[in-house]
PDB file of C-alpha atoms in Angstrom:
ATOM      1  CA  UNK A 150       2.160  27.289  12.570  1.00 45.00           C
ATOM      2  CA  UNK A 151       0.728  24.248  10.838  1.00 52.00           C
ATOM      3  CA  UNK A 152      -0.747  21.639  13.166  1.00 56.00           C
ATOM      4  CA  UNK A 153       1.634  18.901  12.004  1.00 52.00           C
ATOM      5  CA  UNK A 154       4.665  21.108  12.590  1.00 54.00           C
ATOM      6  CA  UNK A 155       3.300  22.057  15.985  1.00 59.00           C
ATOM      7  CA  UNK A 156       2.795  18.397  16.924  1.00 60.00           C
ATOM      8  CA  UNK A 157       6.301  17.504  15.813  1.00 54.00           C
ATOM      9  CA  UNK A 158       7.725  20.386  17.782  1.00 58.00           C
ATOM     10  CA  UNK A 159       5.812  19.428  20.921  1.00 55.00           C
ATOM     11  CA  UNK A 160       6.666  15.746  20.544  1.00 57.00           C
ATOM     12  CA  UNK A 161      10.323  16.688  20.194  1.00 55.00           C
ATOM     13  CA  UNK A 162      10.084  18.609  23.444  1.00 51.00           C
ATOM     14  CA  UNK A 163       9.213  15.399  25.270  1.00 51.00           C
ATOM     15  CA  UNK A 164      12.818  14.280  24.910  1.00 50.00           C
ATOM     16  CA  UNK A 165      13.757  17.157  27.193  1.00 53.00           C
ATOM     17  CA  UNK A 166      12.360  18.419  30.440  1.00 61.00           C
ATOM     18  CA  UNK A 167       9.367  20.562  29.735  1.00 64.00           C
ATOM     19  CA  UNK A 168       8.469  23.706  31.559  1.00 74.00           C
ATOM     20  CA  UNK A 169       5.088  23.361  33.252  1.00 68.00           C
ATOM     21  CA  UNK A 170       3.379  25.591  30.672  1.00 73.00           C
ATOM     22  CA  UNK A 171       4.848  23.525  27.807  1.00 81.00           C
ATOM     23  CA  UNK A 172       3.772  20.303  29.430  1.00 82.00           C
ATOM     24  CA  UNK A 173       0.232  21.616  29.939  1.00 81.00           C
ATOM     25  CA  UNK A 174       0.074  22.747  26.312  1.00 86.00           C
ATOM     26  CA  UNK A 175       1.258  19.343  25.112  1.00 87.00           C
ATOM     27  CA  UNK A 176      -1.307  17.577  27.292  1.00 85.00           C
ATOM     28  CA  UNK A 177      -4.056  19.884  26.006  1.00 86.00           C
ATOM     29  CA  UNK A 178      -3.073  19.025  22.453  1.00 89.00           C
ATOM     30  CA  UNK A 179      -3.075  15.302  23.256  1.00 90.00           C
ATOM     31  CA  UNK A 180      -6.476  15.565  24.914  1.00 88.00           C
ATOM     32  CA  UNK A 181      -7.867  17.322  21.841  1.00 89.00           C
ATOM     33  CA  UNK A 182      -6.337  14.741  19.511  1.00 92.00           C
ATOM     34  CA  UNK A 183      -7.789  11.851  21.527  1.00 91.00           C
ATOM     35  CA  UNK A 184     -11.241  13.439  21.387  1.00 90.00           C
ATOM     36  CA  UNK A 185     -10.890  14.111  17.664  1.00 94.00           C
ATOM     37  CA  UNK A 186      -9.819  10.504  17.040  1.00 95.00           C
ATOM     38  CA  UNK A 187     -12.749   9.217  19.114  1.00 93.00           C
ATOM     39  CA  UNK A 188     -15.200  11.317  17.098  1.00 95.00           C
ATOM     40  CA  UNK A 189     -13.676  10.068  13.837  1.00 97.00           C
ATOM     41  CA  UNK A 190     -14.020   6.489  15.087  1.00 97.00           C
ATOM     42  CA  UNK A 191     -17.673   7.089  16.006  1.00 96.00           C
ATOM     43  CA  UNK A 192     -18.359   8.519  12.527  1.00 97.00           C
ATOM     44  CA  UNK A 193     -16.597   5.573  10.878  1.00 97.00           C
ATOM     45  CA  UNK A 194     -18.640   3.159  12.998  1.00 97.00           C
ATOM     46  CA  UNK A 195     -21.889   4.841  11.974  1.00 97.00           C
ATOM     47  CA  UNK A 196     -20.819   4.731   8.308  1.00 96.00           C
ATOM     48  CA  UNK A 197     -20.071   1.018   8.675  1.00 96.00           C
ATOM     49  CA  UNK A 198     -23.485   0.398  10.223  1.00 97.00           C
ATOM     50  CA  UNK A 199     -25.165   2.144   7.279  1.00 96.00           C
ATOM     51  CA  UNK A 200     -23.002   0.721   4.485  1.00 96.00           C
ATOM     52  CA  UNK A 201     -24.867  -1.071   1.704  1.00 96.00           C
ATOM     53  CA  UNK A 202     -23.206  -3.102  -1.002  1.00 95.00           C
ATOM     54  CA  UNK A 203     -19.943  -4.990  -1.011  1.00 95.00           C
ATOM     55  CA  UNK A 204     -17.751  -2.080  -2.108  1.00 95.00           C
ATOM     56  CA  UNK A 205     -19.234   0.304   0.442  1.00 95.00           C
ATOM     57  CA  UNK A 206     -18.870  -2.261   3.230  1.00 96.00           C
ATOM     58  CA  UNK A 207     -15.224  -2.853   2.269  1.00 96.00           C
ATOM     59  CA  UNK A 208     -14.499   0.883   2.349  1.00 96.00           C
ATOM     60  CA  UNK A 209     -16.362   1.250   5.645  1.00 96.00           C
ATOM     61  CA  UNK A 210     -14.365  -1.596   7.198  1.00 96.00           C
ATOM     62  CA  UNK A 211     -11.070  -0.104   6.038  1.00 97.00           C
ATOM     63  CA  UNK A 212     -12.064   3.341   7.339  1.00 97.00           C
ATOM     64  CA  UNK A 213     -13.233   1.918  10.656  1.00 97.00           C
ATOM     65  CA  UNK A 214     -10.028  -0.062  11.153  1.00 97.00           C
ATOM     66  CA  UNK A 215      -7.924   3.006  10.370  1.00 97.00           C
ATOM     67  CA  UNK A 216      -9.958   5.141  12.780  1.00 97.00           C
ATOM     68  CA  UNK A 217      -9.640   2.509  15.511  1.00 97.00           C
ATOM     69  CA  UNK A 218      -5.886   2.373  15.042  1.00 97.00           C
ATOM     70  CA  UNK A 219      -5.549   6.162  15.171  1.00 96.00           C
ATOM     71  CA  UNK A 220      -7.627   6.249  18.351  1.00 94.00           C
ATOM     72  CA  UNK A 221      -5.386   3.592  19.909  1.00 95.00           C
ATOM     73  CA  UNK A 222      -2.269   5.541  18.964  1.00 95.00           C
ATOM     74  CA  UNK A 223      -3.601   8.796  20.421  1.00 92.00           C
ATOM     75  CA  UNK A 224      -4.644   7.062  23.639  1.00 90.00           C
ATOM     76  CA  UNK A 225      -1.186   5.509  23.947  1.00 92.00           C
ATOM     77  CA  UNK A 226       0.489   8.887  23.435  1.00 92.00           C
ATOM     78  CA  UNK A 227      -1.734  10.434  26.092  1.00 89.00           C
ATOM     79  CA  UNK A 228      -1.017   7.602  28.503  1.00 88.00           C
ATOM     80  CA  UNK A 229       2.737   7.959  27.937  1.00 89.00           C
ATOM     81  CA  UNK A 230       2.461  11.692  28.670  1.00 87.00           C
ATOM     82  CA  UNK A 231       0.539  10.869  31.861  1.00 85.00           C
ATOM     83  CA  UNK A 232      -2.518  12.876  30.858  1.00 83.00           C
ATOM     84  CA  UNK A 233      -4.927  13.082  33.776  1.00 78.00           C
ATOM     85  CA  UNK A 234      -8.382  12.751  32.223  1.00 75.00           C
ATOM     86  CA  UNK A 235     -10.221  13.866  35.352  1.00 75.00           C
ATOM     87  CA  UNK A 236      -8.235  17.099  35.341  1.00 64.00           C
ATOM     88  CA  UNK A 237      -9.530  17.842  31.840  1.00 65.00           C
ATOM     89  CA  UNK A 238     -13.088  16.981  32.765  1.00 65.00           C
ATOM     90  CA  UNK A 239     -12.906  19.249  35.811  1.00 63.00           C
ATOM     91  CA  UNK A 240     -11.186  22.027  33.876  1.00 58.00           C
ATOM     92  CA  UNK A 241      -8.021  22.273  35.949  1.00 54.00           C
ATOM     93  CA  UNK A 242      -5.758  21.983  32.892  1.00 55.00           C
ATOM     94  CA  UNK A 243      -7.435  25.029  31.443  1.00 50.00           C
ATOM     95  CA  UNK A 244      -7.025  27.409  34.383  1.00 44.00           C
TER      96      UNK A 244
END
């Protein structure tokens, strides 16, 4: 299944009570999306730091702002789903 369809399906499940395995899967997906968004933000920040010329700086700023916003959105989604970050770091979500 395509990732977008999968996300939509899992987000739709939040309106209902999730079985524990569904909830864990959703939290895994959120954790992965937060990490992906953080990495994209870090790459955008590095590109901004290395940008030369007005056009390149403008593009870098736009890209950085978009990456920051995506990161904020993913963090908010994870917070709303009550993702326990320590559980991911310790591996208990992946047992």
